[in-house]
Coordinates of C-alpha atoms and ligand atoms in Angstrom, one line a residue:
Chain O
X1 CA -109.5 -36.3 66.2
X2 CA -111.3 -38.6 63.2
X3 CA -108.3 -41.4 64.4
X4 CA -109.5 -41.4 68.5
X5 CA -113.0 -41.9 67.6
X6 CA -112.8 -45.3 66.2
X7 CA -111.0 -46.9 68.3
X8 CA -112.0 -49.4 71.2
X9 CA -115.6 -48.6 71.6
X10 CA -116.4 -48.0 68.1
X11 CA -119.4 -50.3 68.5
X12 CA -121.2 -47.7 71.2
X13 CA -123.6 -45.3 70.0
X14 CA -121.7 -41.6 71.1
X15 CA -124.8 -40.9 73.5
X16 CA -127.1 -42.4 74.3
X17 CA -130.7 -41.1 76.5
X18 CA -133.4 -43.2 77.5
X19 CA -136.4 -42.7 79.4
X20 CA -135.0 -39.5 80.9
X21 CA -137.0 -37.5 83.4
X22 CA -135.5 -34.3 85.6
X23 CA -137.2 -32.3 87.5
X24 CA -136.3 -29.1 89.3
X25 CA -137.7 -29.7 92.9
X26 CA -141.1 -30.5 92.3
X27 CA -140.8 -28.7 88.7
X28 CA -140.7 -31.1 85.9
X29 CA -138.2 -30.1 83.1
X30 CA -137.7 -33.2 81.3
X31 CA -139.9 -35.6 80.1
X32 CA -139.1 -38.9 78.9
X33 CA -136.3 -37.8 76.7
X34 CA -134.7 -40.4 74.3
X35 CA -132.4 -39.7 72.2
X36 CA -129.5 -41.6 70.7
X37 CA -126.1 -39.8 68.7
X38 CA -124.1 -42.4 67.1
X39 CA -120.3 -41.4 66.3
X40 CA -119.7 -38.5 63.8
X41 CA -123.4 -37.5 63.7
X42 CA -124.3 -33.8 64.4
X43 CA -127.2 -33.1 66.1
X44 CA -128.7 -30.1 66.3
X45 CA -131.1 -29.1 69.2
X46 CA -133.6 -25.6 69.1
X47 CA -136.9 -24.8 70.7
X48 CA -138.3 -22.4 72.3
X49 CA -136.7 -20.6 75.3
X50 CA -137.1 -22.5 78.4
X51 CA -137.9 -25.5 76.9
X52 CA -135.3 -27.6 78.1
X53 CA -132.7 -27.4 76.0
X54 CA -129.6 -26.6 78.0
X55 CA -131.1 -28.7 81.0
X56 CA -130.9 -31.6 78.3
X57 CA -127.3 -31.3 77.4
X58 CA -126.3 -30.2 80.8
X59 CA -127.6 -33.6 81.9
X60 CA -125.4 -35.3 79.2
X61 CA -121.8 -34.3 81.1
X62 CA -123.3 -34.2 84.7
X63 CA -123.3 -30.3 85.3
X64 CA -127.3 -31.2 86.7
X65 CA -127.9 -34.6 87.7
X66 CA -131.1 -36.8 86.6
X67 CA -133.5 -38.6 88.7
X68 CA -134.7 -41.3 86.1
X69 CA -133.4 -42.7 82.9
X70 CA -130.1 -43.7 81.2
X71 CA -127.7 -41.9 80.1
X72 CA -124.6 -43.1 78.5
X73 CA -121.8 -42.0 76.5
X74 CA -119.7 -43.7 74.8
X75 CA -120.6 -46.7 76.4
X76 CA -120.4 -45.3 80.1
X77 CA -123.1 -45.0 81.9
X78 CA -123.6 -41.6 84.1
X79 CA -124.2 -42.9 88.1
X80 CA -124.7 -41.0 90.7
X81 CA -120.6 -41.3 91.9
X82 CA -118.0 -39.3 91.2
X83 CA -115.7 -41.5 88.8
X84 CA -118.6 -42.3 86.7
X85 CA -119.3 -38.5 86.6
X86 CA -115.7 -37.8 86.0
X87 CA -115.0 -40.3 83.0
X88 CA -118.1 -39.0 81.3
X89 CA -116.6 -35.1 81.7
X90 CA -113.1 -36.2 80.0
X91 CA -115.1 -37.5 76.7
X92 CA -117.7 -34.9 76.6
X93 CA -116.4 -31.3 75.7
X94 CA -118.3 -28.1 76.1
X95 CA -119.0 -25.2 75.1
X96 CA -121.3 -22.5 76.8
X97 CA -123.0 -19.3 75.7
X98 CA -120.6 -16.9 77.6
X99 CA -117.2 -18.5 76.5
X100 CA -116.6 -18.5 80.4
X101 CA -112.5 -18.1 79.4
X102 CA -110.2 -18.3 82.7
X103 CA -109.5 -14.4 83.4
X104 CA -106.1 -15.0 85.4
X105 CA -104.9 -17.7 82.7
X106 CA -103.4 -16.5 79.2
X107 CA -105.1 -18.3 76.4
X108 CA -102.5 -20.8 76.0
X109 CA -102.3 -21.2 80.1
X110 CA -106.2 -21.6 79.7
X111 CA -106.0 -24.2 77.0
X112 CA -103.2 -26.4 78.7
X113 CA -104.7 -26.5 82.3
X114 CA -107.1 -29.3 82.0
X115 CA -104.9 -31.7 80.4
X116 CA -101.8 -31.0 82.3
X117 CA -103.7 -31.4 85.6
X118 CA -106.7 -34.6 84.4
X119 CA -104.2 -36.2 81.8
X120 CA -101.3 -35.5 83.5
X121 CA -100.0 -34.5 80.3
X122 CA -96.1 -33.2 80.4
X123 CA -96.2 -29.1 80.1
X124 CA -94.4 -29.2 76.7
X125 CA -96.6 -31.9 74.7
X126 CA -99.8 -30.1 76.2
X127 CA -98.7 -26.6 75.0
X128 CA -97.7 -27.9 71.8
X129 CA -101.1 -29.6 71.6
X130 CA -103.2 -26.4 72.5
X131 CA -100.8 -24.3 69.5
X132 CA -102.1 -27.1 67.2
X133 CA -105.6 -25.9 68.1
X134 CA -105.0 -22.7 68.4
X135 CA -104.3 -22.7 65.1
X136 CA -107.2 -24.7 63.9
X137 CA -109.4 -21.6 65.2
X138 CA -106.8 -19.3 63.9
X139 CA -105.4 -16.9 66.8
X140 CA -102.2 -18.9 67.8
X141 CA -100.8 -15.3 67.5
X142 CA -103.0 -14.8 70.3
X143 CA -101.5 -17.4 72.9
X144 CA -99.8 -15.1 75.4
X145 CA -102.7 -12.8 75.9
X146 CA -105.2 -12.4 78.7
X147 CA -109.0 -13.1 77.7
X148 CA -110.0 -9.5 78.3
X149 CA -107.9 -8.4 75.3
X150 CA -109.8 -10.7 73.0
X151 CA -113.1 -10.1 71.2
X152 CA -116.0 -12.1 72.2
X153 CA -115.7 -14.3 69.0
X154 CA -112.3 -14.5 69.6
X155 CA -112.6 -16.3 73.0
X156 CA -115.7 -18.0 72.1
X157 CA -113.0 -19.7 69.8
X158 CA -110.3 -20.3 72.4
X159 CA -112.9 -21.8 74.3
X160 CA -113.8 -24.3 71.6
X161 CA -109.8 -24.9 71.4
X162 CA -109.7 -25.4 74.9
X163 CA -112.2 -28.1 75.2
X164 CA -110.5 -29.8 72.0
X165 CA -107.6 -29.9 73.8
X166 CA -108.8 -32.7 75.7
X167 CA -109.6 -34.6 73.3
X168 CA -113.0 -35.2 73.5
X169 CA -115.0 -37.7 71.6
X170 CA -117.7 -35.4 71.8
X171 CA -118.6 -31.7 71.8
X172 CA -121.9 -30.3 73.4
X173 CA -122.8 -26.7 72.3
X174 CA -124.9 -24.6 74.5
X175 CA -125.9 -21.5 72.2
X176 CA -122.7 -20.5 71.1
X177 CA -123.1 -17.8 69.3
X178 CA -126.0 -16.1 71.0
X179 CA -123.7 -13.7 73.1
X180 CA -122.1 -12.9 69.9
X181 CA -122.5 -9.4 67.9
X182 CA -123.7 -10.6 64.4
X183 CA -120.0 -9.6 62.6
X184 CA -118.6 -12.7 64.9
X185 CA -121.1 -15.1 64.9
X186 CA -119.8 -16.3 61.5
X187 CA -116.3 -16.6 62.6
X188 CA -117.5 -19.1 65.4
X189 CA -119.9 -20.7 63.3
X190 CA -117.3 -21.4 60.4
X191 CA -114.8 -23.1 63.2
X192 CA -117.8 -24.9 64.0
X193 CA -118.3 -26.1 60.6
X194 CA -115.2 -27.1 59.7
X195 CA -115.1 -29.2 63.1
X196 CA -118.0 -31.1 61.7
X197 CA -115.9 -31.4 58.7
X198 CA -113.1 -33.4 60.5
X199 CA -115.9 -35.8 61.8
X200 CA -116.5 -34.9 65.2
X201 CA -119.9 -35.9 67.2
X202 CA -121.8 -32.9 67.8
X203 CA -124.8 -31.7 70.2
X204 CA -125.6 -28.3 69.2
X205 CA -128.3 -25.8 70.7
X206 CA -128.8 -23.2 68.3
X207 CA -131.1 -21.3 66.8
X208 CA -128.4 -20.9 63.7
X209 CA -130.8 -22.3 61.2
X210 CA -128.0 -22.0 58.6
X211 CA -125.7 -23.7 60.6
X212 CA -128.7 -26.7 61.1
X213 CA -128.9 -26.5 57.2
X214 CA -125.2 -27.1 56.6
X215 CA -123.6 -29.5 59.0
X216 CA -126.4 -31.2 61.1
X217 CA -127.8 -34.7 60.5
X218 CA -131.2 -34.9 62.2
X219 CA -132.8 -31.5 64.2
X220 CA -134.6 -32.0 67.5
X221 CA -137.2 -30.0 68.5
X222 CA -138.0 -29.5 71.7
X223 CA -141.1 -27.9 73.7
X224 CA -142.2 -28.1 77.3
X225 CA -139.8 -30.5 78.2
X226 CA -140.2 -33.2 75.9
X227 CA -138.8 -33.7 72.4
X228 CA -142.2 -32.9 70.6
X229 CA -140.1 -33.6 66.6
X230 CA -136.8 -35.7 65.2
X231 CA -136.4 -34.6 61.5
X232 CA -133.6 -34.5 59.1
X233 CA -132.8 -31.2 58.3
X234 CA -134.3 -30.9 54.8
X235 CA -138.2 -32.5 56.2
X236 CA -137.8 -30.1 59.3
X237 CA -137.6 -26.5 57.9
X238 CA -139.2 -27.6 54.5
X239 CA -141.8 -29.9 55.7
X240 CA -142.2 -30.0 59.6
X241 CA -144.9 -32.3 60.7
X242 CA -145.6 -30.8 64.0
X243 CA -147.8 -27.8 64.3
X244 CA -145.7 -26.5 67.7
X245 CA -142.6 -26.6 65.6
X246 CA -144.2 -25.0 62.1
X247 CA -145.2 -22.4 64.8
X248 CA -141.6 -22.0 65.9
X249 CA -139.9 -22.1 62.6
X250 CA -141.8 -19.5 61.5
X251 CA -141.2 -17.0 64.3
X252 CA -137.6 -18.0 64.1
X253 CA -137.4 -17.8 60.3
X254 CA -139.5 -14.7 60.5
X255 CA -136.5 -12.9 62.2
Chain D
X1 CA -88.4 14.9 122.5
X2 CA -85.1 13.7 125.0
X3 CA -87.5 11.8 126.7
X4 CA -88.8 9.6 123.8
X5 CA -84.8 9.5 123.1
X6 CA -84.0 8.1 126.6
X7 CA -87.2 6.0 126.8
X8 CA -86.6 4.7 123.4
X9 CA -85.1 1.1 124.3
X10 CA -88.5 0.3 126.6
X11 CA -90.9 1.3 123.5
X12 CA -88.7 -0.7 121.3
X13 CA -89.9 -3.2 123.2
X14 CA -92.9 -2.7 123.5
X15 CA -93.3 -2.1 119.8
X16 CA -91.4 -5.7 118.8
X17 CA -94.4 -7.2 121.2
X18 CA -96.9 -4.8 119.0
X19 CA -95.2 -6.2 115.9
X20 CA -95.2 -9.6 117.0
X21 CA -98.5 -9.8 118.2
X22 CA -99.6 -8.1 114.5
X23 CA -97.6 -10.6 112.3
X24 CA -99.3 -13.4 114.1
X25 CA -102.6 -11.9 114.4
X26 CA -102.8 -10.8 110.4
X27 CA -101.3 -14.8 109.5
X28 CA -103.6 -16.8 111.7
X29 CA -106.5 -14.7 110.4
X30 CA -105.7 -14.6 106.9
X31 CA -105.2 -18.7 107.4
X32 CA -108.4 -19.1 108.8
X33 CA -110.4 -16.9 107.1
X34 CA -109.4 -18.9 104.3
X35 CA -110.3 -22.2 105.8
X36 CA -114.0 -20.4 106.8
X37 CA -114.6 -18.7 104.1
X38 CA -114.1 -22.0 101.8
X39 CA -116.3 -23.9 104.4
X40 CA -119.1 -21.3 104.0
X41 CA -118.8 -21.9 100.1
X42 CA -119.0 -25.6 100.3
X43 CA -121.1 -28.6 98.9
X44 CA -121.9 -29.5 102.0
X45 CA -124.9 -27.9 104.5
X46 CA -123.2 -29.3 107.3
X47 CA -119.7 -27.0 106.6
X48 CA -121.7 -24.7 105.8
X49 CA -123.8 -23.9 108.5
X50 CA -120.8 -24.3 111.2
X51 CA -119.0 -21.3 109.1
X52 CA -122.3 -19.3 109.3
X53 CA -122.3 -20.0 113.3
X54 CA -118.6 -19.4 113.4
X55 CA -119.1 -16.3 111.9
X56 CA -122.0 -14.5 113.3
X57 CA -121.3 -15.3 117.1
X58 CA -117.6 -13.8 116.6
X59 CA -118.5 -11.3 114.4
X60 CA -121.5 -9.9 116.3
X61 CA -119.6 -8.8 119.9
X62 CA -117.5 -6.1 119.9
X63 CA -113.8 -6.9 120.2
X64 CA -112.9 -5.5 122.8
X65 CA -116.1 -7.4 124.5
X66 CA -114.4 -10.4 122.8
X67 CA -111.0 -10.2 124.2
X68 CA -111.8 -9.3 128.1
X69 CA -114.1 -12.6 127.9
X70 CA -111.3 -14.5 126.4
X71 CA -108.8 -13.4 129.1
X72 CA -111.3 -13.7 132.2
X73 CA -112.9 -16.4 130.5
X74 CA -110.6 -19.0 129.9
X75 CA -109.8 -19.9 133.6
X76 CA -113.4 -20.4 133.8
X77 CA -113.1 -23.8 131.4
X78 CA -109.8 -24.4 133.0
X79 CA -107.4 -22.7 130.7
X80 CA -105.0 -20.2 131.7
X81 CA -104.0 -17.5 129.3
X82 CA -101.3 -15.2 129.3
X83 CA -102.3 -11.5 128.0
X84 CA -100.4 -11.8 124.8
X85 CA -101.9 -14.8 124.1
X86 CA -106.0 -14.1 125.0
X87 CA -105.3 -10.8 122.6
X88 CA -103.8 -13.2 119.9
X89 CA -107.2 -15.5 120.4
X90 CA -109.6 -12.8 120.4
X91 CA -108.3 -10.8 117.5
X92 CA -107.8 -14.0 115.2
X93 CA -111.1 -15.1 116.0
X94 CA -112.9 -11.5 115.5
X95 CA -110.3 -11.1 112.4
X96 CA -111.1 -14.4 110.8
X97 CA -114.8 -14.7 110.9
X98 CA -114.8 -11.1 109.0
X99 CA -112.6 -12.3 106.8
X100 CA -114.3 -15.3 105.9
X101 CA -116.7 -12.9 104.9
X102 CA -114.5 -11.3 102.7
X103 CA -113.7 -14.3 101.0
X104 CA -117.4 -15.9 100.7
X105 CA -117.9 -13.0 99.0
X106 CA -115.4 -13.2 96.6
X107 CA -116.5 -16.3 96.1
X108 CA -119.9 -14.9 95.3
X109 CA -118.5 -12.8 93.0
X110 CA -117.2 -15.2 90.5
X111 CA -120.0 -15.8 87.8
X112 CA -121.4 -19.5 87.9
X113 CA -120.2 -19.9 84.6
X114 CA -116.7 -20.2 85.7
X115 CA -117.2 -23.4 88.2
X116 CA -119.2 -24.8 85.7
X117 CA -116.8 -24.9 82.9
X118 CA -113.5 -26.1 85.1
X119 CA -115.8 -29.0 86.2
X120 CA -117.2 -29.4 82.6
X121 CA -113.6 -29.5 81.3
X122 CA -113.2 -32.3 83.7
X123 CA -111.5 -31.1 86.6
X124 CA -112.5 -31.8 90.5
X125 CA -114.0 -29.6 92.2
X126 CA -111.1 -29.3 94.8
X127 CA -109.1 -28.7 91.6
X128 CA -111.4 -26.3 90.3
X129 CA -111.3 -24.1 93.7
X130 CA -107.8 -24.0 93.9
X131 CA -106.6 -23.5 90.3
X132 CA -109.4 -21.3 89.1
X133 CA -111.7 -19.9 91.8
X134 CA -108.9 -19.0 94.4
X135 CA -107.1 -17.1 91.9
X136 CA -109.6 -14.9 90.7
X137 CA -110.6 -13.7 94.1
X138 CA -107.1 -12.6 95.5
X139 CA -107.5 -8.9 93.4
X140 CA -110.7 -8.0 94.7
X141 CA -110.8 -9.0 98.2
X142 CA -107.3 -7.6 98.3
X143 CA -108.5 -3.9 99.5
X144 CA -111.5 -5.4 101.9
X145 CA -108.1 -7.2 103.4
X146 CA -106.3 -4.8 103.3
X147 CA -108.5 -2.8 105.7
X148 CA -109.6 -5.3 107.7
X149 CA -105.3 -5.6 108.0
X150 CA -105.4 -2.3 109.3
X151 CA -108.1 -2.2 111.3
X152 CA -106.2 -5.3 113.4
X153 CA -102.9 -3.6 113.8
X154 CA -104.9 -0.6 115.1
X155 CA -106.2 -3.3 117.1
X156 CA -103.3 -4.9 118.7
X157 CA -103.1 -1.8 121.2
X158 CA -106.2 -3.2 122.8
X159 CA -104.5 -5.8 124.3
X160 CA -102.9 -3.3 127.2
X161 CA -106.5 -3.5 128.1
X162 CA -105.9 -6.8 129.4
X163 CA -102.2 -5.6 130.2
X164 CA -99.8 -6.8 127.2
X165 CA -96.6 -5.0 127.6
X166 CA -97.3 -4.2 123.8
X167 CA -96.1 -0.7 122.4
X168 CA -99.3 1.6 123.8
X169 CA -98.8 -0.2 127.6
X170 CA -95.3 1.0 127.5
X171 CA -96.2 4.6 126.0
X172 CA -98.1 4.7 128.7
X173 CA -96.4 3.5 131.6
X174 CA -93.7 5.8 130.5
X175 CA -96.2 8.8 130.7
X176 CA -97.4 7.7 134.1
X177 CA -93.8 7.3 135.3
X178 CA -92.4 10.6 134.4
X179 CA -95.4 12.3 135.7
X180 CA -94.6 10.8 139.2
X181 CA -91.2 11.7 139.0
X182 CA -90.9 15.0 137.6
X183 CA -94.8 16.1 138.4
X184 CA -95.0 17.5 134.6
X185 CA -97.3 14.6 132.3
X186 CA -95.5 14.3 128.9
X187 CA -98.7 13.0 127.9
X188 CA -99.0 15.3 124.7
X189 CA -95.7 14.0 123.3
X190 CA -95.4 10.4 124.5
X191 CA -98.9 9.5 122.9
X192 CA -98.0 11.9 120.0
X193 CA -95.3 9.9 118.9
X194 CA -97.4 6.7 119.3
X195 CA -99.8 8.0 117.2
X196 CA -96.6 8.7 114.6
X197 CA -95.6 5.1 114.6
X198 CA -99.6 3.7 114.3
X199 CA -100.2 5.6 111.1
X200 CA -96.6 5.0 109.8
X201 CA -97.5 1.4 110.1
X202 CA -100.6 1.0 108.6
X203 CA -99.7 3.7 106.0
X204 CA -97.2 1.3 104.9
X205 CA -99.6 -1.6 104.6
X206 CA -102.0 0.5 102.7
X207 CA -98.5 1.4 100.2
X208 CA -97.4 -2.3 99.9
X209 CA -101.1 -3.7 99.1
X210 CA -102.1 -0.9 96.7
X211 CA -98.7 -2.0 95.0
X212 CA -99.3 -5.4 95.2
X213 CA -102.9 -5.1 93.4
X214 CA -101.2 -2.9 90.6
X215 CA -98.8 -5.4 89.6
X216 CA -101.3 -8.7 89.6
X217 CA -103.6 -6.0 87.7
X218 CA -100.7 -5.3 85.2
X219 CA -99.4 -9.1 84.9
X220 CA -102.9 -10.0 84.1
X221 CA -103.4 -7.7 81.3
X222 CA -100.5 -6.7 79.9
X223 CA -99.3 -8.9 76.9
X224 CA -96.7 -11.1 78.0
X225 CA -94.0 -11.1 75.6
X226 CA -94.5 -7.8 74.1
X227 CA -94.1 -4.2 75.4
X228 CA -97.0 -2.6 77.1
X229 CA -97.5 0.0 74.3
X230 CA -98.0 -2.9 71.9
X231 CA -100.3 -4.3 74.1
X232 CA -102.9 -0.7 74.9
X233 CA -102.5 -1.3 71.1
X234 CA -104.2 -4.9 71.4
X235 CA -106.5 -4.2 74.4
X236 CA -107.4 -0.8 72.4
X237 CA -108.6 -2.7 68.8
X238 CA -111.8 -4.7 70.1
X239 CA -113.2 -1.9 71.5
X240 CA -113.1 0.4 68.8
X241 CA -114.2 -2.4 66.5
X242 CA -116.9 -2.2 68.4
X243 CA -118.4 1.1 68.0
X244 CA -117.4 1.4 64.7
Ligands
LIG301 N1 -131.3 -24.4 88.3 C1 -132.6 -24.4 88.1 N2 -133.5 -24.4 89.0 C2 -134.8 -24.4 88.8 N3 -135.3 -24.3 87.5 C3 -134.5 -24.2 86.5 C4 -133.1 -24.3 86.7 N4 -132.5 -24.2 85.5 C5 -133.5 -24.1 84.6 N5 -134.7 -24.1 85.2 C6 -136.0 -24.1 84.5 O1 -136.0 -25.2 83.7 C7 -136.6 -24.9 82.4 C8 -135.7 -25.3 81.3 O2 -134.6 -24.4 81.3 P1 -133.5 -24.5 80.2 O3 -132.4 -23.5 80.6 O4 -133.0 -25.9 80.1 O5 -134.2 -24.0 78.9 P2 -133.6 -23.7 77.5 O6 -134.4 -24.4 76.6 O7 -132.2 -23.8 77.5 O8 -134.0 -22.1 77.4 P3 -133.1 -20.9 76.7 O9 -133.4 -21.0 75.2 O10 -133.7 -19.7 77.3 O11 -131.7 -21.1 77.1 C9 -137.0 -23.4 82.5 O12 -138.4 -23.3 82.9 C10 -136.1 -22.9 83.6 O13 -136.8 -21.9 84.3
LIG302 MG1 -130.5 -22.5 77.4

């Protein structure tokens, strides 16, 4: 994955968010987000609930659309047409709170759809690709069985193998372990880690703070729709300059 | 019982129209239930509210209402149509915009989550419907279909009403002719036996589905390569995790 990244638009900051503003109908639910992820960084994004922070990354592959601001990743800008909206969704992988696993598809069948059908890869080259993830989040032996015969960490891994499969250049993470019983949150969490590991760009909702701790570069904080603190990791649990998040970390620390 | 046996090549006949008349009935509904049900899902408001209009005006008069204002109808705008086929109009178009209902509903069904991911993993969203929306709802709208099968075969015997020679008419035109000729009605055993071949019919629809949903239930869950013990084995493990 480290080779793809730094290749052609190397220059290009992974994402980048200016001046964004959504709103929901007449509801407001971003404000004047900006916010810029340069290649390999991992970012990690917590607040309190209903603050914003799914709309945010949702935004980033298209799933809601904007009404003002930039938004561009890897050097594409997100319009309002389709192609634009498509080229955006093959970089940007994603991973979502209920692993949202394909229940007629086997895990491998669920891994090699997307690229055999938007790549066009060939069947074979695609199923060797999704083994070679498989295996990266350890249950290839797991390949020809339906999602409901995995555990929830288990297909919360299959899901982050399905989006690798695609190759993004960058992974969004919408609370991935917050469906999780506690004995499988570290199993996802460590495949997360050691994705960092191999360099890949990273969005990450969580409220994981160990997870923040180890891999994450700079923590946003968001409230009310607006990114209220940008700290690295260290400053923002040690030393966090805003009283909104000092009130948050210690009702999430608390726990 | 002779008499069913001597009367047996006209009800033969009668029951090939039935037959006929079911087969396309049950294809053109299932084919545009499809097309109205996806329509009722769509993007677009437009689609959207000619499924809803589609669906309540047919679905809202009684079919049997339906089908005598096909047949005496159609003249009216200038189109002639035979019995077999103002039966074959009225029950597709009762059929389908029930069925579309079926299928908007399992459409429904489907958590958002699924649509979301397909798109997010970068497919289109025609893409998305037919490679991972459409397959998920064929198990559960299977037994609503399957009823809604049934309840048009039952149907079908409507159209003597408008005087198909379908497999009732001739039942019946057999009862009215012996009774003429031999002044005893064989009413009893005539419509007896039609009764017989009905419920033999749809019983065996209800059979074939109930065996259809049992195998896509068991090819979706049942290991692939392995034998099904291994796999209650598999399925068994997470759950017992679980509580432990
Ligand atoms: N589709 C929608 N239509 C209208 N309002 C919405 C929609 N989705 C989210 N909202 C509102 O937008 C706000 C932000 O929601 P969002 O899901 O982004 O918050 P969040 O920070 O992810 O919260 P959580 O931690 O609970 O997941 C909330 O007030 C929510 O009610
Ligand atoms: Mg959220």
């Amino acid at each position: 994955m480290s080779e793809t990244q730094s290749t052609q638009t190397g220059h290009a900051s992974a994402i980048r968010v200016e001046g964004l503003n959504k709103w929901f109908g007449s509801f407001q639910v971003l404000f004047d987000i900006n916010l810029t992820v340069e290649n390999g960084e991992r970012v990690v994004i917590c607040g309190p609930s209903g603050s914003g922070k799914s709309t945010l990354i949702r935004c980033i592959n298209a799933l809601e659309d904007h009404q003002q601001g930039v938004i561009e990743v890897e050097g594409k800008a997100l319009g309002h047409d389709s192609t634009s909206v498509y080229d955006v969704r093959t970089e940007v992988g994603m991973v979502f709170q209920h692993f949202n696993l394909f229940p007629h598809l086997t895990i491998l069948e669920n891994c090699i759809l997307a690229p055999t059908v938007v790549r066009k890869t060939p069947r074979k080259e695609a199923e060797a690709t999704a083994m070679h993830f498989l295996e990266k989040v350890k249950i290839p032996e797991q390949a020809n069985k339906y999602p409901i015969q995995l555990s929830g960490g288990q297909q919360q891994r299959v899901a982050i193998a399905r989006s690798l499969c695609m190759r993004p250049r960058v992974m969004l993470f919408d609370e991935p372990t917050s469906a999780l019983d506690p004995e499988m949150i570290k199993e996802v969490l460590d495949t997360m880690v050691a994705l960092a590991g191999e360099g890949m760009t990273m969005v990450c909702v969580t409220h994981e703070m160990g997870f923040a701790r180890k891999v994450a570069n700079r923590v946003v904080f968001m409230d009310a729709g607006a990114i209220v603190e940008v700290n690295s990791p260290d400053a923002f649990f040690t030393n966090p300059q805003n009283e909104r998040t000092q009130a948050f970390l210690n009702q999430v620390l608390q726990h | 019982m002779q008499l069913i046996i001597d009367s047996l090549p006209l009800l033969w006949s009668g029951l090939l129209t039935t037959f006929k008349l079911a087969i396309l009935t049950l294809l053109l509904t299932a084919i545009i239930s499809l097309f109205v049900g996806i329509m009722s899902v769509s993007r677009y408001r437009l689609l959207r509210i000619l499924a809803l209009i589609y669906v309540e005006f047919f679905r809202d008069i009684p079919l049997v209402v339906n089908l005598l204002f096909v047949y005496f109808g159609a003249p009216l705008i200038g189109l002639s149509l035979d019995p077999f086929s103002a039966a074959l109009v009225s029950f597709t178009t009762w059929g389908s915009a029930n069925g579309s209902e079926i299928i908007r509903g399992g459409f429904n069904a489907i958590p958002k989550h699924q649509r979301e991911s397909a798109l997010a993993l970068g497919l289109r969203p025609s893409e998305t419907l037919f490679m991972v929306l459409l397959p998920q709802i064929v198990l559960p709208i299977l037994p609503p279909f399957t009823g809604l099968f049934s309840l048009l075969i039952q149907a079908t015997s409507l159209a003597s009403m408008v005087g198909a020679t379908e497999f009732l008419r001739t039942a019946k035109i057999i009862v009215e002719r012996t009774t003429l000729m031999t002044g005893e009605s064989p009413a009893f055993m005539v419509f007896g036996f039609v009764l017989c071949v009905y419920f033999c019919i749809c019983y065996c629809l209800n059979l074939f589905t109930a065996w259809l949903e049992r195998k896509i239930t068991v090819a979706r869950t049942v290991h692939q390569n392995d034998s099904a013990s291994d796999d209650e084995h598999g399925a068994a493990a997470p759950a017992s995790a679980g509580k432990a």
